[in-house]
mmCIF file of C-alpha atoms in Angstrom:
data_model
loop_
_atom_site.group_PDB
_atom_site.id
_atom_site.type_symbol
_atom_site.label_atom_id
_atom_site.label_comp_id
_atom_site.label_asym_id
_atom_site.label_seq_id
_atom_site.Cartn_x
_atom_site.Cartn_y
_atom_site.Cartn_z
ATOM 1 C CA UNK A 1 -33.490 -108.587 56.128
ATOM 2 C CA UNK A 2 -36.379 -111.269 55.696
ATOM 3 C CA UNK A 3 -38.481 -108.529 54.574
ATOM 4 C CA UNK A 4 -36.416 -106.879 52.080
ATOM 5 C CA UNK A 5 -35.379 -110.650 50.360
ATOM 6 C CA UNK A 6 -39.311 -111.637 50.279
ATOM 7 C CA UNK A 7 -39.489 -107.993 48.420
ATOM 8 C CA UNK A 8 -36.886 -109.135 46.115
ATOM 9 C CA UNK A 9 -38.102 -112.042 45.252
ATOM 10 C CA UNK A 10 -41.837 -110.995 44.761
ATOM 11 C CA UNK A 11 -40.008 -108.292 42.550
ATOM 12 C CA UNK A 12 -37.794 -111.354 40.596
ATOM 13 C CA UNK A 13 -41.086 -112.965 40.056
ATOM 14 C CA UNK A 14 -43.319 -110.624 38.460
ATOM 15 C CA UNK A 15 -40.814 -109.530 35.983
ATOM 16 C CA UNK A 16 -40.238 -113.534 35.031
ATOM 17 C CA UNK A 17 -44.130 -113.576 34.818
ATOM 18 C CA UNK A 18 -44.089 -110.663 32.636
ATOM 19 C CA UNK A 19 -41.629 -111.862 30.285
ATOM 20 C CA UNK A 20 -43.191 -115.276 29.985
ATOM 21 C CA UNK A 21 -46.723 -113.434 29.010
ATOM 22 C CA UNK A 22 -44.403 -110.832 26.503
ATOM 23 C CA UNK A 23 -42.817 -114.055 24.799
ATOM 24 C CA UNK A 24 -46.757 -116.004 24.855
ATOM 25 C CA UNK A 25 -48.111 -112.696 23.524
ATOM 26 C CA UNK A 26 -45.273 -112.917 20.608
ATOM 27 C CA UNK A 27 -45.497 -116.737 19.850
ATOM 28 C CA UNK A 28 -49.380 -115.552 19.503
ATOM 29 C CA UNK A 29 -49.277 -112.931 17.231
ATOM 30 C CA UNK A 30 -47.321 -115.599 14.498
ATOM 31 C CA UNK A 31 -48.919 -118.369 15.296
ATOM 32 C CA UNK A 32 -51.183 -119.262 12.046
ATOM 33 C CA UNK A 33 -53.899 -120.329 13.341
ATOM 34 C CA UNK A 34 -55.129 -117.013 14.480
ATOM 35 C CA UNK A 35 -59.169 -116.025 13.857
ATOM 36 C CA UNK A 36 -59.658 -113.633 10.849
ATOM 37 C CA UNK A 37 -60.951 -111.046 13.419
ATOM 38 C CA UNK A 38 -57.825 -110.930 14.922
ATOM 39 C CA UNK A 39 -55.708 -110.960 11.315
ATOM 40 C CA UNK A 40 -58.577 -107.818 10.382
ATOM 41 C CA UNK A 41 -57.946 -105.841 13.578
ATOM 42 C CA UNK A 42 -54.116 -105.650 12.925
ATOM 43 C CA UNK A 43 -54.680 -104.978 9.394
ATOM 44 C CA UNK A 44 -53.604 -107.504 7.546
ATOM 45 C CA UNK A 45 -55.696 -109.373 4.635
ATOM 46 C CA UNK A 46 -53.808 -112.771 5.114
ATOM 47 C CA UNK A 47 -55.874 -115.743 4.067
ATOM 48 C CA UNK A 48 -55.279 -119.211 5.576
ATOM 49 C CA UNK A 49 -55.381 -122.664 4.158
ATOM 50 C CA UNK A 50 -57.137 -125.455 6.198
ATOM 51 C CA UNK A 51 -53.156 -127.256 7.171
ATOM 52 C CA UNK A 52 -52.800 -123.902 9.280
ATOM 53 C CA UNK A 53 -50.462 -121.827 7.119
ATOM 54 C CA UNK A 54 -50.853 -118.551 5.757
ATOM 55 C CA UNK A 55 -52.165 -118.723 2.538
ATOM 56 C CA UNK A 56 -50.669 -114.981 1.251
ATOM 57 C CA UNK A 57 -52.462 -111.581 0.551
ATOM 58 C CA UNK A 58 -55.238 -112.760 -1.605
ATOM 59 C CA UNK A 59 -56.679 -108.767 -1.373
ATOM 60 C CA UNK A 60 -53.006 -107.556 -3.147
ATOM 61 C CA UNK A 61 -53.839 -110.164 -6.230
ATOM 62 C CA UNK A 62 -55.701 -108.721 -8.920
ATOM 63 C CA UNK A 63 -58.954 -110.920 -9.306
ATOM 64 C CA UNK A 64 -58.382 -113.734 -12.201
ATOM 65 C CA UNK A 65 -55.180 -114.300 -11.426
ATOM 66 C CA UNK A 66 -53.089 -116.669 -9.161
ATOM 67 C CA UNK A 67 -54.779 -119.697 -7.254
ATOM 68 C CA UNK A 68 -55.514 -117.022 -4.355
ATOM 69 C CA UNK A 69 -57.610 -114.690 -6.497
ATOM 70 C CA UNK A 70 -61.101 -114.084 -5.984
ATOM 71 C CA UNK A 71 -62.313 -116.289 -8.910
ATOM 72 C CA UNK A 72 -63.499 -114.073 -12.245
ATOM 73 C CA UNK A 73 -67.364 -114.507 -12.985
ATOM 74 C CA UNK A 74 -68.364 -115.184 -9.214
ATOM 75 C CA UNK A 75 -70.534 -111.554 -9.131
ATOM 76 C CA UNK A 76 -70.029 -107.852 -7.332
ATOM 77 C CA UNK A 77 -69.980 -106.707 -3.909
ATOM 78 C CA UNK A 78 -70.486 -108.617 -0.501
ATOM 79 C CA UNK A 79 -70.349 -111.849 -0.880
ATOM 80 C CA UNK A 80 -68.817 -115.566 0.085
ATOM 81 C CA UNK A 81 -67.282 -117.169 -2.839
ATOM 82 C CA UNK A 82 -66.899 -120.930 -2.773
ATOM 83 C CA UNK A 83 -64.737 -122.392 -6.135
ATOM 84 C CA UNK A 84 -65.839 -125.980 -6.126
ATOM 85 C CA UNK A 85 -62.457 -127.167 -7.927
ATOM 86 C CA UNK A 86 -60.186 -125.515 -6.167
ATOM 87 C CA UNK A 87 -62.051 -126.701 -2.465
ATOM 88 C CA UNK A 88 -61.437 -122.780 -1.604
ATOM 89 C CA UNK A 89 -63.807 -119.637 -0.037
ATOM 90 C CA UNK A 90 -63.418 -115.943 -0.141
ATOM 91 C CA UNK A 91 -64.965 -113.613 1.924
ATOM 92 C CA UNK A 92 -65.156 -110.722 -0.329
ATOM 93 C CA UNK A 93 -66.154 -107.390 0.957
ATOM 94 C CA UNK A 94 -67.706 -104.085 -0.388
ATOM 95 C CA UNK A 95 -64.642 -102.941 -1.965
ATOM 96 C CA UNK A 96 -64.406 -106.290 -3.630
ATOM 97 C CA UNK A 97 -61.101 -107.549 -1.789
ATOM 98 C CA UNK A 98 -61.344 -110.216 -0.122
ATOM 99 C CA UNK A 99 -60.876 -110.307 3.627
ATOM 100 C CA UNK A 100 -60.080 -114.147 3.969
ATOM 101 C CA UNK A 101 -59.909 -117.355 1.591
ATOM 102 C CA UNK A 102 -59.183 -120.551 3.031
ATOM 103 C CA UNK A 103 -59.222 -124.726 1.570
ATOM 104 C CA UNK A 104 -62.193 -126.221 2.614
ATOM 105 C CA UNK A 105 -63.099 -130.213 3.124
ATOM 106 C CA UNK A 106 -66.619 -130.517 0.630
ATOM 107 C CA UNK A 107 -68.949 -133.982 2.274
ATOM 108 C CA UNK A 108 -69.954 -136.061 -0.763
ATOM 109 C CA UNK A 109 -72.350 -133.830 -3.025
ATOM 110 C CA UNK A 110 -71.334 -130.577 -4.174
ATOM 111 C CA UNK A 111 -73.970 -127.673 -4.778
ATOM 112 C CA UNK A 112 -74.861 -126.593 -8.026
ATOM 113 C CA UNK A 113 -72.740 -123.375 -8.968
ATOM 114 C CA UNK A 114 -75.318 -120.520 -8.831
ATOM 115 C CA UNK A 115 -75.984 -117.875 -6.242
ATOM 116 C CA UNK A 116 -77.403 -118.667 -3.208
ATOM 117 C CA UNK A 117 -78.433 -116.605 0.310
ATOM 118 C CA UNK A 118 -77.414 -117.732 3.789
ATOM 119 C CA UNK A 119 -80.617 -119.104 5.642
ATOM 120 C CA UNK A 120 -80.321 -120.086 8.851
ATOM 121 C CA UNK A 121 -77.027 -120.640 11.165
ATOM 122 C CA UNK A 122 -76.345 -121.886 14.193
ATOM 123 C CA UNK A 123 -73.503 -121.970 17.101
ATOM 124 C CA UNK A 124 -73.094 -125.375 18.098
ATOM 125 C CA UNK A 125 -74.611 -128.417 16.534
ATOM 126 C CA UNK A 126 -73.724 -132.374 15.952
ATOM 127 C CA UNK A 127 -72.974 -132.682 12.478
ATOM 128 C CA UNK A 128 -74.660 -135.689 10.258
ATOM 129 C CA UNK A 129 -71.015 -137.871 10.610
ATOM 130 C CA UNK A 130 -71.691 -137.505 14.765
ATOM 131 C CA UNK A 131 -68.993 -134.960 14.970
ATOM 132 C CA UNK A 132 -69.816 -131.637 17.476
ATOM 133 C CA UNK A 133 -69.523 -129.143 15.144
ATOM 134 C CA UNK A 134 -69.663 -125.013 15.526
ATOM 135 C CA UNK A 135 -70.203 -121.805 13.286
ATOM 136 C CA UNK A 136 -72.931 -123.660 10.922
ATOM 137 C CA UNK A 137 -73.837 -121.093 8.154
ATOM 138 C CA UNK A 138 -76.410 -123.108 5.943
ATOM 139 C CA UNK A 139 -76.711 -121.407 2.155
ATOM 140 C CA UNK A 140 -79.395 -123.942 0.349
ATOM 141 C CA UNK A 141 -81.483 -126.871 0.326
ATOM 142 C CA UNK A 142 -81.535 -128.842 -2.682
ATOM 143 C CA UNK A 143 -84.967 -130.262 -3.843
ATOM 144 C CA UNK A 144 -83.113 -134.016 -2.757
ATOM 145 C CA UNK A 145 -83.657 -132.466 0.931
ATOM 146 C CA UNK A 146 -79.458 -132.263 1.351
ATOM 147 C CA UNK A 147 -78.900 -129.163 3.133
ATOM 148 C CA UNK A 148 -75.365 -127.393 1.894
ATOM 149 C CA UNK A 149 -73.716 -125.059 4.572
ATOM 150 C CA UNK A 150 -70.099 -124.107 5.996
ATOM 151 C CA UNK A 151 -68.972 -125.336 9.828
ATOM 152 C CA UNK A 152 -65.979 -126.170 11.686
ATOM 153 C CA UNK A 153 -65.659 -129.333 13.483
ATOM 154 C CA UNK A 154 -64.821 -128.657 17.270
ATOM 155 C CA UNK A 155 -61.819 -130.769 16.789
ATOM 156 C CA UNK A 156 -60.717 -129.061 14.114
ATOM 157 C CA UNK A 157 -60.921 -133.068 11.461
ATOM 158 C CA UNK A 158 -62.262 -133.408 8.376
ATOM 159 C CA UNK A 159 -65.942 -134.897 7.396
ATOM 160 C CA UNK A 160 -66.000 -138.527 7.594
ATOM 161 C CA UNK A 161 -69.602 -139.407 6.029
ATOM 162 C CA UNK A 162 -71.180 -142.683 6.340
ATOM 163 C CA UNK A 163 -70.334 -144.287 2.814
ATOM 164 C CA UNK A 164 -73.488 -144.199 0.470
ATOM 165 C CA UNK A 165 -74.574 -141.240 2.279
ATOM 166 C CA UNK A 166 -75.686 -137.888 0.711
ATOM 167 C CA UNK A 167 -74.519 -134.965 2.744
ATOM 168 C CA UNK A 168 -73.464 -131.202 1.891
ATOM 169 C CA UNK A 169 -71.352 -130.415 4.965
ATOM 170 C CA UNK A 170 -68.305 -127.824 3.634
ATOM 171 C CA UNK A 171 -65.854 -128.259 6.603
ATOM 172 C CA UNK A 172 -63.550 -125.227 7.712
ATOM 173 C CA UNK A 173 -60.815 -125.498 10.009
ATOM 174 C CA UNK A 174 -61.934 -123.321 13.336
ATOM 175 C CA UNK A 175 -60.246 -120.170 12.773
ATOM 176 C CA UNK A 176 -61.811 -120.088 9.242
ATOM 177 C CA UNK A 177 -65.375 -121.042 10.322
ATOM 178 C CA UNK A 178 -65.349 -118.229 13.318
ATOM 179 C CA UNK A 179 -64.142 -116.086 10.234
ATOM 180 C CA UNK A 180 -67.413 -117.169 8.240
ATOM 181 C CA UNK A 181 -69.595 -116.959 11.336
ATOM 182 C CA UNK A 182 -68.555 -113.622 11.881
ATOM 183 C CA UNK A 183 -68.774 -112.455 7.744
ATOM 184 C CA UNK A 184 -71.393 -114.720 6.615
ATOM 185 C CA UNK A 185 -74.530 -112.733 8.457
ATOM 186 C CA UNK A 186 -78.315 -114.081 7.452
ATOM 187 C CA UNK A 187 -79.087 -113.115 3.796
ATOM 188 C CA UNK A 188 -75.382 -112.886 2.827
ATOM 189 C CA UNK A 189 -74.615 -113.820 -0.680
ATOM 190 C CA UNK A 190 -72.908 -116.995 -1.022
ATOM 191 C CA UNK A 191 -71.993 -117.271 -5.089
ATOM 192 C CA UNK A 192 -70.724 -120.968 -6.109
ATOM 193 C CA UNK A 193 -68.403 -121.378 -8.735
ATOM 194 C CA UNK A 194 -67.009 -124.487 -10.536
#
């Protein structure tokens, strides 16, 4: 008898285990917050704002119109698109639809709009406000020295410069910087808009 209750209980087990990883694997799959790899792989072309919320099918939206659209005037094919005004990025792809756009937190000097080229990036990195800080894509040094560029703060906060001091940091939440990491290769276009 022992051995045929320890059975049944083994048995009782596993399938609670299973149906606690079944409802984890659910809660996962709607959580917001997911990485744009994993939004891609299921087919989807959701965008996400930086407060964690989907932000809608920006790639359904014709371009030009809706606060979602890839802005008009920001060039053709591959490309990020950052709208200074509206704080938002677009990755954009081939096909011109773009695969993610996302809010963004700007430091306290903007780039000039213009086209620009992604230089140099790098994994992990403290940022100039003493914040670890991961997926830096760096676009453009101005002729000031202050070096523009995309990254998520570890802890997922906003910049929080010293006052008085120049800095070009664009912070993305983490699911939206490992989204530009993984887009914004070296040499990609990076077009910014007003």
């Amino acid at each position: 008898m022992a051995r045929s209750s320890s059975g049944a209980i083994v048995a009782a087990l596993t399938a609670a285990a299973l149906a606690g990883v079944g409802f984890l694997a659910v809660q996962a799959e709607a959580a917001p917050d997911r990485p744009a790899a994993a939004h891609a792989s299921a087919g989807k072309d959701k965008g996400q704002d930086s407060g964690g919320q989907g932000a809608g099918d920006a790639a359904g939206q014709d371009q030009g119109k809706g606060p979602e659209a890839v802005p008009q005037g920001s060039g053709a094919g591959m490309r990020v698109v950052y709208a200074l005004a509206q704080k938002r990025v677009w990755l954009v792809g081939a096909d011109e639809k773009a695969s993610h756009t996302f809010e963004v937190s700007p430091s306290t000097v903007s780039p000039q709009p213009g086209t620009y080229k992604v230089t140099s990036r790098t994994l992990n990195v403290t940022g100039s406000d003493g914040t670890p800080i991961e997926h830096v894509v760096i676009f453009h040094r101005d002729a000031a020295g202050i070096v523009f560029g995309f990254s998520a703060a570890v802890d997922g906060r906003p910049p929080n410069p010293t006052p008085g001091k120049k800095t070009g940091g664009i912070r993305e939440n983490p699911a939206d910087g490992l989204a530009m990491w993984q887009f914004a290769v070296s040499n990609t276009k990076v077009v910014v808009v007003p």
